[in-house]
Structure formats: structure tokens, C-alpha cells
Coordinates of C-alpha atoms in Angstrom, one line a residue:
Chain A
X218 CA -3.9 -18.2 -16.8
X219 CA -5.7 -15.8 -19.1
X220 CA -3.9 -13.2 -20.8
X221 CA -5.3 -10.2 -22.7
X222 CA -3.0 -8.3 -25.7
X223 CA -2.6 -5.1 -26.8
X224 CA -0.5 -5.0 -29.6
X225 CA -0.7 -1.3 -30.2
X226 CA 0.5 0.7 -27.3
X227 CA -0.2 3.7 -29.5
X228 CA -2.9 4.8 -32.0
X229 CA -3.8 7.9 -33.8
X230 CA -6.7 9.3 -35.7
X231 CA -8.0 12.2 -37.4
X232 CA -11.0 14.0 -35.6
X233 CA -14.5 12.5 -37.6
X234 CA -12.6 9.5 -38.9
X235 CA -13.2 5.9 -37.8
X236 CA -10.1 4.0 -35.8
X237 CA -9.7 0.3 -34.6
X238 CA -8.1 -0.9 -31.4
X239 CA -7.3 -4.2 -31.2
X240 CA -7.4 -7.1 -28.7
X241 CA -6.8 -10.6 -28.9
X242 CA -7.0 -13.4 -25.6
X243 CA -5.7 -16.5 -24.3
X244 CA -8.2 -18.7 -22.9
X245 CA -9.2 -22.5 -22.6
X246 CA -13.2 -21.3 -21.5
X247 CA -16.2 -21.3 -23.3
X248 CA -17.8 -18.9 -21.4
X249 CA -16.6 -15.4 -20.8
X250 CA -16.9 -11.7 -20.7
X251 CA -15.0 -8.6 -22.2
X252 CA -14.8 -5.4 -21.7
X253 CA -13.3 -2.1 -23.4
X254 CA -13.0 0.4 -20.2
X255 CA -11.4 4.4 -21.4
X256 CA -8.7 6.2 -19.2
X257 CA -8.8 9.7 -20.0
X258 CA -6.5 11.8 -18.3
X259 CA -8.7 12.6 -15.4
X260 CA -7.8 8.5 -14.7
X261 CA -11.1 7.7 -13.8
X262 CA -11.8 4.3 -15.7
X263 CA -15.1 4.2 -17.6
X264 CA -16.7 1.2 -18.8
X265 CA -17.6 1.6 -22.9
X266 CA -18.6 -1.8 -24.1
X267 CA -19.3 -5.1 -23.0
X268 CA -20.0 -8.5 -24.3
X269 CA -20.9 -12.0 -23.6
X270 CA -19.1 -14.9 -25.3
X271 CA -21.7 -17.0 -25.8
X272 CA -23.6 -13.8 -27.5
X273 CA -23.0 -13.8 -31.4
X274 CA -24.3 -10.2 -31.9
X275 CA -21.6 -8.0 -31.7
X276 CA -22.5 -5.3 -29.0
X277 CA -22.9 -1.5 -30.1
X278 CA -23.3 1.2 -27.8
X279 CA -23.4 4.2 -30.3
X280 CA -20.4 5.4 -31.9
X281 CA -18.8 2.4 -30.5
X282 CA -19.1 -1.4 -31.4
X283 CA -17.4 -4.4 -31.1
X284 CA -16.0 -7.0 -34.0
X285 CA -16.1 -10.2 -31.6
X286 CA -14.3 -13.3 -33.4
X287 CA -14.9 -16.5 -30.9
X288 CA -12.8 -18.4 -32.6
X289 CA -10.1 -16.4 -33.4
X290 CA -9.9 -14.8 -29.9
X291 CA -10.0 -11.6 -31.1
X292 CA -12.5 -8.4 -29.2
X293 CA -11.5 -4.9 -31.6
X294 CA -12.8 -1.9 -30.7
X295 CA -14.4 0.5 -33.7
X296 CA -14.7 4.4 -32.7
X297 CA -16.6 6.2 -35.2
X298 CA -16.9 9.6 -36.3
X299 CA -14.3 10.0 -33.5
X300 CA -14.1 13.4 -31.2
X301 CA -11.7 15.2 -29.7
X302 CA -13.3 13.7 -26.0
X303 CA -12.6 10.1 -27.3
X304 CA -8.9 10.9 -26.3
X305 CA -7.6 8.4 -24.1
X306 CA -6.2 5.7 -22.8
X307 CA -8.1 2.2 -23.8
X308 CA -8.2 -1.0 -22.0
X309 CA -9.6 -4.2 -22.7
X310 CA -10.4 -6.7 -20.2
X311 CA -11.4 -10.2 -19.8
X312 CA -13.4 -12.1 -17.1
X313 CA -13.6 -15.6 -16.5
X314 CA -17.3 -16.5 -15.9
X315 CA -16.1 -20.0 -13.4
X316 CA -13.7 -17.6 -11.3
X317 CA -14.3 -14.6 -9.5
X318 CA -10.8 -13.9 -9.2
X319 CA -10.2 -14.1 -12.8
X320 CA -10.8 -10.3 -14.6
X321 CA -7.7 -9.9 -16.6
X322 CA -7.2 -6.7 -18.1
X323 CA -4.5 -5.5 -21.3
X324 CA -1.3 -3.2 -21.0
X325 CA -4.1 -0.2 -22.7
X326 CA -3.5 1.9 -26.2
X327 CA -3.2 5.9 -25.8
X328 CA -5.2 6.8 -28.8
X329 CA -4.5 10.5 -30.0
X330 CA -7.2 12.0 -31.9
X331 CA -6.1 15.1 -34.1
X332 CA -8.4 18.3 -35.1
Chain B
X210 CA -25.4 9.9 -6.6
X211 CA -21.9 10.3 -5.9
X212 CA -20.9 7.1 -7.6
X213 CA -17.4 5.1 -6.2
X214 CA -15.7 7.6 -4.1
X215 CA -11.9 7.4 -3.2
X216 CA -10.1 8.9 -0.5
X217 CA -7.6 9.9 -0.8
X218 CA -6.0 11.2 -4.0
X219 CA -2.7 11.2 -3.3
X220 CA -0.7 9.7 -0.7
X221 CA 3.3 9.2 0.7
X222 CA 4.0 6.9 3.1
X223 CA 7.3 5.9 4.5
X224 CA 8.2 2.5 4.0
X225 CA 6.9 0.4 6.8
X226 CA 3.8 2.6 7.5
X227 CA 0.9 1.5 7.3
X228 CA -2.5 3.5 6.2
X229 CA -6.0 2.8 4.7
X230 CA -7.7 3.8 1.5
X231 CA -11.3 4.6 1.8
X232 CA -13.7 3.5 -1.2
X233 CA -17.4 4.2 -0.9
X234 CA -20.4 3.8 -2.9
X235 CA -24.1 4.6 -2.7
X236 CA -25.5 2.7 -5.6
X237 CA -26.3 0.0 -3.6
X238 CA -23.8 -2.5 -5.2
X239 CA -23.4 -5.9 -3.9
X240 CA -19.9 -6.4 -5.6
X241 CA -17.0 -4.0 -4.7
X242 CA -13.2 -4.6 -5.6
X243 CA -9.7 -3.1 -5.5
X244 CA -6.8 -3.0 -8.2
X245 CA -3.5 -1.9 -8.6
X246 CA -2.3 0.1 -11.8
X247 CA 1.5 0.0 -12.7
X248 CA 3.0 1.8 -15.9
X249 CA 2.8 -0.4 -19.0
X250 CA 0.5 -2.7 -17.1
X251 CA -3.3 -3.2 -17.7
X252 CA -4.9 -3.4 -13.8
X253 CA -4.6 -6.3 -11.6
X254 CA -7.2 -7.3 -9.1
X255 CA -6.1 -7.2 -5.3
X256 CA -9.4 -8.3 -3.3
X257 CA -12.7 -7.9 -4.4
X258 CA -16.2 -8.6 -2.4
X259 CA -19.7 -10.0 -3.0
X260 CA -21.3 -8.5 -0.4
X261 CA -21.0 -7.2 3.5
X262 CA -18.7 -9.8 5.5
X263 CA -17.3 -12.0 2.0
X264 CA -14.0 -11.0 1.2
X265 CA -12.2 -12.8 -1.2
X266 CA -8.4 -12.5 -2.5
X267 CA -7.5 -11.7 -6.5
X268 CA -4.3 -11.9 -8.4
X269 CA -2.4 -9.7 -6.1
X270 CA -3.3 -10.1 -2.3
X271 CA 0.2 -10.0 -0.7
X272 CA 0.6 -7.1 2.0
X273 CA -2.8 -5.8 1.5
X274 CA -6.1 -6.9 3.5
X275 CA -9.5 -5.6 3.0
X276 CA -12.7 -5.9 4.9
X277 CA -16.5 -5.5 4.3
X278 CA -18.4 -4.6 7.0
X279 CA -21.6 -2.4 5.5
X280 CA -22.5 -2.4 1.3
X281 CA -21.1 1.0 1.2
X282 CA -18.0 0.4 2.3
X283 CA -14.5 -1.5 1.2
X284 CA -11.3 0.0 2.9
X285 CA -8.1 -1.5 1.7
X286 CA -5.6 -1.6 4.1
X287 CA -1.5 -1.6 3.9
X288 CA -0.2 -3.2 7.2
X289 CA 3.3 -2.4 6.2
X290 CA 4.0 -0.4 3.2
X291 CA 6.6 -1.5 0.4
X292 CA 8.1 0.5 -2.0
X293 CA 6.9 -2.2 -4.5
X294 CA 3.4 -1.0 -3.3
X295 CA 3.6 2.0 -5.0
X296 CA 0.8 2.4 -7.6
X297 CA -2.2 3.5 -8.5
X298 CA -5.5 2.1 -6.7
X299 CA -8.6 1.7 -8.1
X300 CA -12.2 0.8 -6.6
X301 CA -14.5 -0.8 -8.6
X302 CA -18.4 -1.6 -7.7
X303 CA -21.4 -3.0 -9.6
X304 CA -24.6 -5.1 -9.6
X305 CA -24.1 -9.2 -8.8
X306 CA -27.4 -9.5 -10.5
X307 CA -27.3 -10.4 -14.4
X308 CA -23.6 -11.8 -13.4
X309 CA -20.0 -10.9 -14.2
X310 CA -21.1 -8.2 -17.0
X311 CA -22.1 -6.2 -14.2
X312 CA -19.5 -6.4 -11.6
X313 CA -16.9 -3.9 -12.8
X314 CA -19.5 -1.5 -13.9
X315 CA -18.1 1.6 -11.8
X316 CA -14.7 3.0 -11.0
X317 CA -13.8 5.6 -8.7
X318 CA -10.8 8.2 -9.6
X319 CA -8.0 6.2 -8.2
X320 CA -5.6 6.8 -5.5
X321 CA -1.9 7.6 -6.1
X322 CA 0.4 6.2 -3.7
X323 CA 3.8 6.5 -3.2
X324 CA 6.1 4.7 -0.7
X325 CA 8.9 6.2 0.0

């Protein structure tokens, strides 16, 4: 089974600085999707960034982007110029592209933003 | 557009009730499914659907069935509640078109439930 790792249950960053969540996976596919969905404390999930596997680019949707290593099994997270609203909870997620069933997502890390 | 809606909020049930959570959406979205969120724990997927009258079962199906009878809407109902059901629930909807980056696309504010 596919498993998806947080290792930082808890980041922090100062307000305009840049910050890195990590992720690493487990998987014996070729083809997959991940995710990076944000919790704030309303608890609404809220999709951020997405990318395919077999997609090279690294995807980039404004102040956030992705550093996708293949081989490594690694998805981080990059927040730039961070704000206050970027406080949250983070989760990233994996889906297997064969199963249906198969959308894995990681234990989350609370990042704390400070003025 | 509303978006995913949940009802309701919050809920206690005694255990061995049973109940329904409501999830509707009126984006049109062929794919709609439900998860569980436990402290410490990243979601897990309970049932999801690809459209009205296919149902299919995730990582977590025990004690929980759903149905799809319309596009808009995916109940999820507890025949007998558990204490170990006590979470919260999530519904999730998006596009089957352009595949699995779609599918998870939105989330509705989540249901706390309590069994008591």
C-alpha cells in the first residue's frame, strides 16, 4: 500500500519569508498524482497544488510551487513571501492513477506564520 | 455556486443510532466522495462515486454505506453508530474529465461527529 510522510508535524515562519514543507512516498507505480490541500482553522480543505508524475515541470501556482523528485519520492511544498492567511494546517496527498480507491493522504504540518 | 455543501456541522449520536450526512454539490461533478479525519491522521477515503447509481468502497467502508441516486447528491449513512466512528467527515467532489487531478478538487466544511 502507498504511504505518504510528513516528517514535520510542526513548522514555523516569519511573515514575508520563504518556508518548505516536506513530503516524501512509498510507491511501486509509475504513474501517479499529488496533491498539497491547506486546513485552516475554518477546516474546510482547499486544494493548493497539484501534479502529475509523469510531468517533469514542477507545477507553480503563484506564491506556491512544488520541488518534485521522481526518483527520490520526494513532493516539498515552497510558500513564498508567506502571509499571515497562509496559516494552517498542510496536507499532502497521493493518488494512484490504476486505483480509484487509492488517494492516500499524510498525518498534515501546522505551519505558524509570525508578524 | 454554493460549492460542496455539508449538513450538518455538528452531530451526537448515541451509540447504536443511526443517522445520515447530507453532501451536496451544484458544480455538476461526476465524481463525489467521503472521508474520515482522525487526530494525527492525514484523511482516509470511506466511499467515493463516479457518477449517479456507481458507488464504490475506499480504505474504510466498514459500518458506513452511501448511495448515488442524482449528481448532486451523496448521503453517507451510519446504520449503527460506534464510538470508533467518531470523526470528522469530509465530502469531496470534482470533474472525471482530465482524470484523477481533478477528482478531489472540492471540499465541503466537514462534519463533526460524535458518538457517544
Amino acid at each position: 500500500a502507498q504511504t505518504v510522510t510528513q516528517s514535520q508535524p510542526e513548522m514555523s515562519v516569519q511573515e514575508a519569508e520563504t518556508v518548505t514543507l516536506s513530503c516524501t512516498y512509498d510507491t511501486s507505480e509509475s504513474d501517479y498524482y499529488l496533491f498539497w490541500y491547506k486546513q485552516p482553522p475554518s477546516r474546510q480543505m482547499i486544494l493548493v497544488i497539484r501534479q502529475e508524475a509523469y510531468k517533469q515541470q514542477n507545477a507553480t501556482e503563484n506564491r506556491f510551487s512544488v520541488n518534485f523528485q521522481k526518483a527520490a519520492k520526494s513532493f516539498s511544498l515552497k510558500i513564498s513571501d508567506s502571509q499571515l492567511g497562509d496559516a494552517a494546517m498542510y496536507f499532502c496527498a497521493y493518488r494512484s492513477s490504476y486505483n480509484n480507491n487509492d488517494m492516500r493522504f499524510g498525518a498534515g504540518t501546522r505551519l505558524t506564520v509570525k508578524p | 455556486n454554493a460549492g460542496v455543501t455539508q449538513t450538518p456541522k455538528f452531530q451526537v449520536l448515541k451509540t447504536g443510532q443511526s443517522m445520515t450526512l447530507q453532501c451536496a454539490q451544484d458544480m455538476n461533478h461526476e465524481y463525489m466522495s467521503w472521508y474520515r479525519q482522525d487526530p494525527g491522521m492525514g484523511l482516509r477515503l470511506i466511499h467515493y462515486s463516479v457518477g449517479a447509481g456507481i458507488t464504490d468502497q475506499g480504505e474504510v467502508p466498514n459500518g458506513y454505506n452511501v448511495s448515488r441516486s442524482t449528481t448532486e447528491d451523496f448521503p453517507l449513512r451510519l446504520l449503527s453508530a460506534a464510538p470508533s466512528q467518531t470523526s470528522v467527515y469530509f465530502c469531496a467532489s470534482g470533474k472525471i474529465n482530465g482524470g484523477p487531478l481533478n477528482t478531489e478538487a472540492f471540499f465541503g466544511q466537514g462534519t463533526r461527529l460524535t458518538v457517544v
